[in-house]
Short mmCIF file of C-alpha atoms in Angstrom, two decimals:
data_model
loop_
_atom_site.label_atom_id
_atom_site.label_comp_id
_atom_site.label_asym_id
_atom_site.label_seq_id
_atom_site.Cartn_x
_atom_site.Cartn_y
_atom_site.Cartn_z
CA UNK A 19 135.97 91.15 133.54
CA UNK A 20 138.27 92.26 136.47
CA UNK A 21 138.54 95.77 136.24
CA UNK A 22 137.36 98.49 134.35
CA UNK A 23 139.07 98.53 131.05
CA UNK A 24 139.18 102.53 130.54
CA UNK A 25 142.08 104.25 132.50
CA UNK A 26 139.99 106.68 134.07
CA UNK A 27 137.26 104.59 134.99
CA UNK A 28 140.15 102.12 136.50
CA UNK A 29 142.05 105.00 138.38
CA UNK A 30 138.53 106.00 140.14
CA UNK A 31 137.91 102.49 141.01
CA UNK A 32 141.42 102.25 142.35
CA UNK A 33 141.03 105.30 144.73
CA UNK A 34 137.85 104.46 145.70
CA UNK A 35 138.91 101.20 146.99
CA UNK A 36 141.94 102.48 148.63
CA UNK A 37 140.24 105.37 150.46
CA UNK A 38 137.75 103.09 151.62
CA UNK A 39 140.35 101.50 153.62
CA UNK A 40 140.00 102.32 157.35
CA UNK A 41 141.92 104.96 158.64
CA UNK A 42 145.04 103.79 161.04
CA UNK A 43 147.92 105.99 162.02
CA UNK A 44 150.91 106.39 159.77
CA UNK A 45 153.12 103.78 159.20
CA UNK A 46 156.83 103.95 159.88
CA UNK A 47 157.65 100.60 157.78
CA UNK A 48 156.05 98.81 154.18
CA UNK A 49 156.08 94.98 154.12
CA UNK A 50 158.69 93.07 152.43
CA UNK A 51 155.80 90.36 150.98
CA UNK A 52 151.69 90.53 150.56
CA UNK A 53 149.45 88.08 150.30
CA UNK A 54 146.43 89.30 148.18
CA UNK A 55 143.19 87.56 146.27
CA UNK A 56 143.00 87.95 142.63
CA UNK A 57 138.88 87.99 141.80
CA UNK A 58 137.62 90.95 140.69
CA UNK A 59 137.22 93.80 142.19
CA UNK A 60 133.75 94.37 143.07
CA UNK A 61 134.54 91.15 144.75
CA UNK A 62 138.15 91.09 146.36
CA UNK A 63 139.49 94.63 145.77
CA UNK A 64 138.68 96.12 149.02
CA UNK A 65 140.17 93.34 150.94
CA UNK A 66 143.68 93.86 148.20
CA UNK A 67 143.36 97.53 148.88
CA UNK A 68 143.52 96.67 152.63
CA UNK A 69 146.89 95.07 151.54
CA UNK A 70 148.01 97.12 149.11
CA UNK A 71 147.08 100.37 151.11
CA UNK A 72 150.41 99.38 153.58
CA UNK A 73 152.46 100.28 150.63
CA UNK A 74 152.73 103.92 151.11
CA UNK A 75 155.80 104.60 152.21
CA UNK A 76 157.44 102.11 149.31
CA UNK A 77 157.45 104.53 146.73
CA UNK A 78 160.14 105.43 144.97
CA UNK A 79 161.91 103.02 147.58
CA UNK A 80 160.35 99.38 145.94
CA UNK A 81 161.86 99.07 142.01
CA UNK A 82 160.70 95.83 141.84
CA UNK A 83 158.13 93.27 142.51
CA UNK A 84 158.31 89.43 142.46
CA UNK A 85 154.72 88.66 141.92
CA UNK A 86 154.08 84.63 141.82
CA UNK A 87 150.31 83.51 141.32
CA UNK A 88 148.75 80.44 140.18
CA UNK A 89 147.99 79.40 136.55
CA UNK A 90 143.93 78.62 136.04
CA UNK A 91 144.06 77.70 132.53
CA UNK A 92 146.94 76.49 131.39
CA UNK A 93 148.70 73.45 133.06
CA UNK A 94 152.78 74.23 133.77
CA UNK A 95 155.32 71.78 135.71
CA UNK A 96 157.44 74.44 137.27
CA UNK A 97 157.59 78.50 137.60
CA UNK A 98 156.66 80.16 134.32
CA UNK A 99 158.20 83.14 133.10
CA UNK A 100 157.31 85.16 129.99
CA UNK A 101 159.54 86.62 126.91
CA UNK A 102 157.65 89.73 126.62
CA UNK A 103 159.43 93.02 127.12
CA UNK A 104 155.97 94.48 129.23
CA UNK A 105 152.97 93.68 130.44
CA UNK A 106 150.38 96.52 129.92
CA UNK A 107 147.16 97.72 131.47
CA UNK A 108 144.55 100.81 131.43
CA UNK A 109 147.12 102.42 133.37
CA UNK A 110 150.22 102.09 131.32
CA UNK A 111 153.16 99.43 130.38
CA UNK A 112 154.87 97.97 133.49
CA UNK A 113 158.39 96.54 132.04
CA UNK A 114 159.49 93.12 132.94
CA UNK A 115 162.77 93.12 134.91
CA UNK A 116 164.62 90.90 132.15
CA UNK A 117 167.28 90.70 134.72
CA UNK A 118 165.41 89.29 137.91
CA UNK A 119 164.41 86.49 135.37
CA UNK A 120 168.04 86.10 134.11
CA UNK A 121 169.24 84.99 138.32
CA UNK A 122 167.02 82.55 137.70
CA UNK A 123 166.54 81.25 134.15
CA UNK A 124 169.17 78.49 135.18
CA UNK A 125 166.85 76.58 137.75
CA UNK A 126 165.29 73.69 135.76
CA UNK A 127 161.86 74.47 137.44
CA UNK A 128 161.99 77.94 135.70
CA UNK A 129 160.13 77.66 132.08
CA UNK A 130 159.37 80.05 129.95
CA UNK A 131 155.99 80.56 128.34
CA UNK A 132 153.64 83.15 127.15
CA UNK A 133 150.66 81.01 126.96
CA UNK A 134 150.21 80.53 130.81
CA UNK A 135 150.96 84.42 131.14
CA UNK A 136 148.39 85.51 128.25
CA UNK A 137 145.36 85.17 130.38
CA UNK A 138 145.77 84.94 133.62
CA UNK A 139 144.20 87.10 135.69
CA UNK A 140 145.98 85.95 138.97
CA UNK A 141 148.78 88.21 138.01
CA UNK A 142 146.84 90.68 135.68
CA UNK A 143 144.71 92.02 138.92
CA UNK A 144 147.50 93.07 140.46
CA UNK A 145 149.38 95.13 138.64
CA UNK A 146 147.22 98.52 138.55
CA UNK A 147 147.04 98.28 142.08
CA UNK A 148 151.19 97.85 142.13
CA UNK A 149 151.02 101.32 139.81
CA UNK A 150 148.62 103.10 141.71
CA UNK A 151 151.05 102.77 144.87
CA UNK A 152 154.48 102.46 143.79
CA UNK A 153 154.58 104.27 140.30
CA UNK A 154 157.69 102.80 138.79
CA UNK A 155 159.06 99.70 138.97
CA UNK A 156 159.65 96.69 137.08
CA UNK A 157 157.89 93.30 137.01
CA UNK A 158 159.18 89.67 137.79
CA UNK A 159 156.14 87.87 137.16
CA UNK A 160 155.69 83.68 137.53
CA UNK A 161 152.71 81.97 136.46
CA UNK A 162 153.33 78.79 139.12
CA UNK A 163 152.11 75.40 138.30
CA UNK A 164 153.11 71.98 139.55
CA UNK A 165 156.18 72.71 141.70
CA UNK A 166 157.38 71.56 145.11
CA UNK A 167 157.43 73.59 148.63
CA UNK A 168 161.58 73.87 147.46
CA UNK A 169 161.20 74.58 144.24
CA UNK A 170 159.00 78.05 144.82
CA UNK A 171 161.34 78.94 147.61
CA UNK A 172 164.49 78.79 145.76
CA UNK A 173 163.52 81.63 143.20
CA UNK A 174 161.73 83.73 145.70
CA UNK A 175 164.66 83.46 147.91
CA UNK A 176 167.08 84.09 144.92
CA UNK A 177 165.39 87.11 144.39
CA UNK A 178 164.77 88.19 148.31
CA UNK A 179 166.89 91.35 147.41
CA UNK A 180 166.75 94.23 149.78
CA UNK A 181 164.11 97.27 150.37
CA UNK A 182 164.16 98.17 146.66
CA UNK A 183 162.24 94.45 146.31
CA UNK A 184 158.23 93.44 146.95
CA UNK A 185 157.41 90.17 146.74
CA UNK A 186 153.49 89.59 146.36
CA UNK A 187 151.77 86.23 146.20
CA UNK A 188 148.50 86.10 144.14
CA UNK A 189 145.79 83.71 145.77
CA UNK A 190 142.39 83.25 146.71
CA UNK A 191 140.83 80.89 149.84
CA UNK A 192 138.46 77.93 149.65
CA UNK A 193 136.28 77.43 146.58
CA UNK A 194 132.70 77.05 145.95
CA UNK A 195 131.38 76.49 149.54
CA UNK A 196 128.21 77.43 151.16
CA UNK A 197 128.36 80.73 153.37
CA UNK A 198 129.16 79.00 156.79
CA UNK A 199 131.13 76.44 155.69
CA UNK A 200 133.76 78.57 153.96
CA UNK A 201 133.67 81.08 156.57
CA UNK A 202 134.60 77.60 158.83
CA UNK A 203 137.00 76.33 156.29
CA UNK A 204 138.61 79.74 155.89
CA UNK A 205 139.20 80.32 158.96
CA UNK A 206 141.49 77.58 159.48
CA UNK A 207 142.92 78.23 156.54
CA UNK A 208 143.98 81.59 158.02
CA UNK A 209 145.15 80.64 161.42
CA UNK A 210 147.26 77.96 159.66
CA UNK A 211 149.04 80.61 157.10
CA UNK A 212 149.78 82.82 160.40
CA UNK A 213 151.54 79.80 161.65
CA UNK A 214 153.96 79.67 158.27
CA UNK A 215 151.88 76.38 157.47
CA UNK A 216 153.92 75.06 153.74
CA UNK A 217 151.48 72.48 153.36
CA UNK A 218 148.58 74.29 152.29
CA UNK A 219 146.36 72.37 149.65
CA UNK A 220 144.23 73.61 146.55
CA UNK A 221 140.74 73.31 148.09
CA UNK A 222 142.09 75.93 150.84
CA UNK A 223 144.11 78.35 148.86
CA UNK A 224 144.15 78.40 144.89
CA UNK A 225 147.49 79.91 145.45
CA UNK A 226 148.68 77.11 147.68
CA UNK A 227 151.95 76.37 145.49
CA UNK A 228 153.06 79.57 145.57
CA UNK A 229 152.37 80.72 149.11
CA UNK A 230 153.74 77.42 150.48
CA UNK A 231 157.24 78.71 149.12
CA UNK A 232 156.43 82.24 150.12
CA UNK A 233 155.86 80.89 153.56
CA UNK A 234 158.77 78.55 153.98
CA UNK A 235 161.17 81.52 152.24
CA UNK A 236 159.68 83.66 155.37
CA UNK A 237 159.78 81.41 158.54
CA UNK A 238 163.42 80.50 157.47
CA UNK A 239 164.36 84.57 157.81
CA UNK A 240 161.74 85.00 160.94
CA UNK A 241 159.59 87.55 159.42
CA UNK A 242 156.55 88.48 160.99
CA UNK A 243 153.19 87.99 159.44
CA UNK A 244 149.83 90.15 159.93
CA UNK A 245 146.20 89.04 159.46
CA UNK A 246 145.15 92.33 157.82
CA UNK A 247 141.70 91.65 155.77
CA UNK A 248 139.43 88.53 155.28
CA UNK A 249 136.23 87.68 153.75
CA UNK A 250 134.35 85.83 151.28
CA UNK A 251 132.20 87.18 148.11
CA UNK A 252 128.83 86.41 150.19
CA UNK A 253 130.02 89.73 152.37
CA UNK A 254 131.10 91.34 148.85
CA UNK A 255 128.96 91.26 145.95
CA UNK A 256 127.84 87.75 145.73
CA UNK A 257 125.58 85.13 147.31
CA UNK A 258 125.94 83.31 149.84
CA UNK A 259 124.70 80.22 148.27
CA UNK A 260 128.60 79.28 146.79
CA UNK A 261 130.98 81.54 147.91
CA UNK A 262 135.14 82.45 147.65
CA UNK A 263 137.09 83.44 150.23
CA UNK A 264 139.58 86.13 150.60
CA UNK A 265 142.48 87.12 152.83
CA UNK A 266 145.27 89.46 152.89
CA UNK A 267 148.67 89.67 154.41
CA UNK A 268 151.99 91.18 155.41
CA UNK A 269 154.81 90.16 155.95
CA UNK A 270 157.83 92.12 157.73
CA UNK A 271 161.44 91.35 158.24
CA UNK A 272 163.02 91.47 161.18
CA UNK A 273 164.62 94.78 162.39
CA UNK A 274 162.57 96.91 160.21
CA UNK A 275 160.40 97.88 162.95
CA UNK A 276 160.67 100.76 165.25
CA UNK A 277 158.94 101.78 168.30
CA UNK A 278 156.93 104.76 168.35
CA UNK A 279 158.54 105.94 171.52
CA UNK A 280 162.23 104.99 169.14
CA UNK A 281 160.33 106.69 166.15
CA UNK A 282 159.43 110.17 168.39
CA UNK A 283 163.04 110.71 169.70
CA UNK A 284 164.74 110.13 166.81
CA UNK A 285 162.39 112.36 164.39
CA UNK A 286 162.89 114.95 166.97
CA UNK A 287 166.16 114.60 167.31
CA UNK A 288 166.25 115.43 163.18
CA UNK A 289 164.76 118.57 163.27
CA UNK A 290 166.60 119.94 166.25
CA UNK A 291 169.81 119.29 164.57
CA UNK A 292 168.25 120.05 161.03
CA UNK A 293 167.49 123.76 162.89
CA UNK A 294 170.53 124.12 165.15
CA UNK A 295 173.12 123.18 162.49
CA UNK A 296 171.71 126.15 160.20
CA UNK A 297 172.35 128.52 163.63
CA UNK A 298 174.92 127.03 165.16
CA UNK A 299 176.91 124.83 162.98
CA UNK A 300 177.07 120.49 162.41
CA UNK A 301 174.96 118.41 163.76
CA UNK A 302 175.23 114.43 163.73
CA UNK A 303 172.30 113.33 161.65
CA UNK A 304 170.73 109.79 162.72
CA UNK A 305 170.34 106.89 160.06
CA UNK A 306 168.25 104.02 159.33
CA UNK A 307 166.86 102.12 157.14
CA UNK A 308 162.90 102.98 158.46
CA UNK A 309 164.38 106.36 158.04
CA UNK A 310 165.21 105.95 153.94
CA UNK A 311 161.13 105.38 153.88
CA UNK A 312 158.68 107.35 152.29
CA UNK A 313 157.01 109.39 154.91
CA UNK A 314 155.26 112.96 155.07
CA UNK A 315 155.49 115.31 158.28
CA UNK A 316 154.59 118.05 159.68
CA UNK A 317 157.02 120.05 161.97
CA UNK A 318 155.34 122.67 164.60
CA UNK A 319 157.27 125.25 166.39
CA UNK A 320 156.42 127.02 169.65
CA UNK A 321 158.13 129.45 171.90
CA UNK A 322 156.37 130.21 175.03
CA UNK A 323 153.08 128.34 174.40
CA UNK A 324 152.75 130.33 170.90
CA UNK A 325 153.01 129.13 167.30
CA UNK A 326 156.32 130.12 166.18
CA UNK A 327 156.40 128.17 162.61
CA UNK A 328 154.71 125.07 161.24
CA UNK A 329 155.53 123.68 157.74
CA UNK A 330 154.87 120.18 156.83
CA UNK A 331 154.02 117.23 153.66
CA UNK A 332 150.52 115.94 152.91
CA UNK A 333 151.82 113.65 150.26
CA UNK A 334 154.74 110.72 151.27
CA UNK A 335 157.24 112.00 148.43
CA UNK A 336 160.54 112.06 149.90
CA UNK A 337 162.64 109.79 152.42
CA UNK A 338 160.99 110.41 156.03
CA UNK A 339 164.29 111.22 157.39
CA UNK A 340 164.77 114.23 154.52
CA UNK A 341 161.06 114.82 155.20
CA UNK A 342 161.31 116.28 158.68
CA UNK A 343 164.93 118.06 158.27
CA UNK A 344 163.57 119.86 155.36
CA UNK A 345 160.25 121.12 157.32
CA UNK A 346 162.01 121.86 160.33
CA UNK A 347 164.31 124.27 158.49
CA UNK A 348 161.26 125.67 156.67
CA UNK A 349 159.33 125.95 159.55
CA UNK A 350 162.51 127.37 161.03
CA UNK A 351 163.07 130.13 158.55
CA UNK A 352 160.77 130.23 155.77
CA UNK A 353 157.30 130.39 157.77
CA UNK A 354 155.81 133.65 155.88
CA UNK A 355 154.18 134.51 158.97
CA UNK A 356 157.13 134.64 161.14
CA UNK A 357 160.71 136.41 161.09
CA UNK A 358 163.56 133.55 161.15
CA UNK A 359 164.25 131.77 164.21
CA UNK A 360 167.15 133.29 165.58
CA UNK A 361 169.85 131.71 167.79
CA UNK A 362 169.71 133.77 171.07
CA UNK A 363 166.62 132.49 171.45
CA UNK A 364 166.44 129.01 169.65
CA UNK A 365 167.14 127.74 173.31
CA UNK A 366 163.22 128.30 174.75
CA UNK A 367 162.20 126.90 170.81
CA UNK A 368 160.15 123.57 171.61
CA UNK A 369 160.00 121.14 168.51
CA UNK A 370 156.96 118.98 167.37
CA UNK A 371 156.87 116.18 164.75
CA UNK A 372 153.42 115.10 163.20
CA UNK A 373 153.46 112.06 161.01
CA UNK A 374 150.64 111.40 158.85
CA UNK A 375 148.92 108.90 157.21
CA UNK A 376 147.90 108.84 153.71
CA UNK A 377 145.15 111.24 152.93
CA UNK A 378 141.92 109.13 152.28
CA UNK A 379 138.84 111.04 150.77
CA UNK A 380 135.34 111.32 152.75
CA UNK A 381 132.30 110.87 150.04
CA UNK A 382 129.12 112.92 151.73
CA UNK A 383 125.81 113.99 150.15
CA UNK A 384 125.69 117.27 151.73
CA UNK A 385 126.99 119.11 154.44
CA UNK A 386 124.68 117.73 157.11
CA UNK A 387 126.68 114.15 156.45
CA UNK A 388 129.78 115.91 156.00
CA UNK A 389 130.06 117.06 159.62
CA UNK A 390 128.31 113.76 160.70
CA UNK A 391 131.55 111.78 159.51
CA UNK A 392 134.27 114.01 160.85
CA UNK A 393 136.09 113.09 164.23
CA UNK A 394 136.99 116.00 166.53
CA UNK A 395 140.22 115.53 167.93
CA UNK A 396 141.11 112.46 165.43
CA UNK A 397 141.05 113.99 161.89
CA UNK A 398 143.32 116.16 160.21
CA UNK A 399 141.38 117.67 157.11
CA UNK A 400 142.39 118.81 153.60
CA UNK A 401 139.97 121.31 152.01
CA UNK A 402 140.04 122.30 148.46
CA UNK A 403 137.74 124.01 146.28
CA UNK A 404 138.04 126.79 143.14
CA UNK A 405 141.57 125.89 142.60
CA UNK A 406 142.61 126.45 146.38
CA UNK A 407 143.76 124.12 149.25
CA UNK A 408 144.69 124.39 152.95
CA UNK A 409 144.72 121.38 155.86
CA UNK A 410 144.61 121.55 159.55
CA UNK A 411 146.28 118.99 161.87
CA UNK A 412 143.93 117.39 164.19
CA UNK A 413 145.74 119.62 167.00
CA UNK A 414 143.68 122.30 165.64
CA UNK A 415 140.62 120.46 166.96
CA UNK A 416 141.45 121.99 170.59
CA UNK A 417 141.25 125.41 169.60
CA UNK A 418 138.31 124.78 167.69
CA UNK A 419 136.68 121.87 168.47
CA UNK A 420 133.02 123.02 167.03
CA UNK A 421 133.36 120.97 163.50
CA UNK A 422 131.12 123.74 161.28
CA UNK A 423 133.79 126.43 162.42
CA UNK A 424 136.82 123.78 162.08
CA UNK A 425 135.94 124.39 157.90
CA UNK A 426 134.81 127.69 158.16
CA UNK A 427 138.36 128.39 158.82
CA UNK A 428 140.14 126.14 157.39
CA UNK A 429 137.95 127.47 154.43
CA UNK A 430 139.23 130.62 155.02
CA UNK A 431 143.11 129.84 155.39
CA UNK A 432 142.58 128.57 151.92
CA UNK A 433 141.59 132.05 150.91
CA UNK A 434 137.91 130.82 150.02
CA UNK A 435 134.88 132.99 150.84
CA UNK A 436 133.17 133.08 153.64
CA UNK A 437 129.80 131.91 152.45
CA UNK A 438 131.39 129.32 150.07
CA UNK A 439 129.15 125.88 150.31
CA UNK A 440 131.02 123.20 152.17
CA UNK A 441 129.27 120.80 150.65
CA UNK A 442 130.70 121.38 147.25
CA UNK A 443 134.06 121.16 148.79
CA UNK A 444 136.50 118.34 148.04
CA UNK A 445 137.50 117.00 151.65
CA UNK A 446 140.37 114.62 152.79
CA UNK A 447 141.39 113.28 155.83
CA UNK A 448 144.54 111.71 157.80
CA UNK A 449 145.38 110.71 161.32
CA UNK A 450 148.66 112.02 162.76
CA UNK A 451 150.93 110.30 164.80
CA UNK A 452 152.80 113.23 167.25
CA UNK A 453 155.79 113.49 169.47
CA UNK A 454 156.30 116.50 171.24
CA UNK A 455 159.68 117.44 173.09
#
């Protein structure tokens, strides 16, 4: 009823929804706590993928989620926790992190029962999402009922944890209203959740219980919340005659954001020393914890105005700090279409750092709407076809700036024929955030 039940079918779904979501520049921190709807996804799942699309650089980093939602079926004084080993969709068996629930099987609102998880979606809907983004991790889930403000708080805040920990609360708006008067109701409803509101009522969220802890947990450690997405199923897929509303949020701790202008000296800094302590010897190495993030980078070389190595990620697979030390030494030295940098003249070597957002994929009919969609001087571009692949930065765009000959050679650095038809071309694109020394 929520999502397609064949894995395929539910992984296309997924990426569709997630490359739908507006391109922004790449993000230097993940949120330590969503707020997401739970109705299905023709009806809520862009606005969760608007949500769940700030988890990029949380994988392999997040190892476990604390996902609290509200029971619709089966009534439950307290937090409810299953005994199942895993829950399991289209996408595979998520395990349930036995031990998360053993910190707080001892609080007498924490109950355990399978019946309030067997059905609930509130939970369910989340978790391919939660795979499609963070791959592995394990799953503290609670089916909330009756509970007080307190009561929610306590376990989420027993379970705060550090980076390795997600905590996601499941919840829709205002019920069952006409068009305008939901889109009046939910609006306050929103301002008052971006004011850490904890006494939030049924008829505006379903998740009320829930969030009300969430949000009392958060104000009491000053993190930050962001409006991100909001609508109603009359924008969706539905009518406007009764409608449900939808919203999404993060939530960031304090400290765990950096400046860009921070951001640019300090990546900078990394691959200098990356380069100069394979030439000349040690050099300190920066730390923090934005750093430990998953990021992907591209690190340009020039001497004298002229390319002198460029190596770089598409994909967020490694610590952002590793990221850019290991492509400024491969750019350094293992460029195949330059000799290794050498120290007499690593002096006049400038450095440039390219961060990029995830790849997102642009649907066209044919070429004509192809080049209609692409922005010069904005997108960076992955081209594949026939087994081969090559990207340009968006810096590229100055150098060639007419689009048709931006993939006729981009077409070609993937080794693709000339005459090869763009349009049956599988195209990406990313934004870049750049510092140059």
């Amino acid at each position: 009823m929520f999502y397609p039940g064949d894995a395929r079918a539910l992984a296309a779904e997924l990426d569709e929804l997630l490359g739908g979501v507006e391109q922004a520049g790449a993000r230097l921190a993940f949120p330590k706590a969503l707020i997401v709807p739970h109705a299905g996804y023709i009806y809520s799942g862009s606005i969760a993928a608007r949500a769940y699309d700030e988890l990029a650089a949380a994988r392999g980093i997040v190892r476990r989620v604390v996902l609290l939602g509200p029971v619709h079926r089966v009534p439950v004084r307290g937090l409810a926790i299953p005994t199942d080993e895993a829950f399991a969709t289209p996408l595979g068996a998520v395990p349930i992190d036995r031990a998360a629930l053993e910190r707080v099987r001892d609080l007498p609102q924490v109950v355990p029962s399978d019946l309030a998880h067997l059905h609930e979606h509130a939970l369910e809907v989340q978790l391919p999402f939660l795979q499609r983004q963070l791959g592995e991790f394990a799953l503290a889930p609670f089916a909330v009922g009756t509970a007080s403000v307190q009561e929610v708080a306590e376990v989420i805040e027993r379970l705060w944890g550090g980076p390795e920990t997600l905590i996601v609360i499941s919840t829709d708006l205002s019920h069952y209203h006409a068009y305008a008067e939901a889109c009046q109701i939910d609006r306050a409803t929103v301002t008052r959740i971006a004011r850490f509101a904890t006494d939030l009522d049924h008829e505006e969220a379903c998740g009320a219980t829930p969030l009300n802890g969430l949000l009392a947990a958060a104000k009491q450690k000053n993190l930050g919340i962001k409006l991100l997405a909001a609508c109603n199923s009359g924008d969706t897929a539905g009518g406007k005659g009764q409608v449900v509303g939808y919203s999404a949020f993060a939530l960031h701790e304090p400290g765990t954001d950096v400046s860009l202008d921070e951001a640019g000296k300090t990546l900078l800094g990394i691959a200098r020393g990356a380069i100069q302590t394979r030439l000349l010897g040690a050099a300190h190495r920066p730390d923090a914890p934005w750093l430990r993030q998953s990021g992907a980078t591209f690190v340009t070389l020039t001497r004298d105005g002229a390319l002198r190595g460029c190596i770089g990620s598409l994909q967020a697979a490694r610590p952002l700090g590793d990221d850019v030390a290991e492509n400024a030494v491969a750019a350094a030295f293992r460029d195949p279409r330059f000799p290794a940098v050498s120290a007499a003249e690593w002096p006049s070597v400038h450095v440039e750092v390219s961060l990029l957002s995830t790849p997102k994929p642009l649907r066209f009919a044919d070429e004509a709407d192809l080049l209609a969609q692409l922005q010069v001087g904005e997108d960076g571009i992955i081209l594949e076809a026939d087994g081969r692949r090559a990207t340009f930065l968006p810096q590229v765009w100055e150098s060639i700036p007419d689009k048709r000959q931006f993939l006729r050679e981009l077409a070609r650095k993937a080794g693709l024929a000339d005459d090869v038809r763009l349009s049956r071309c599988r195209i990406w694109r990313y934004r870049v955030t750049k510092w140059t020394e």
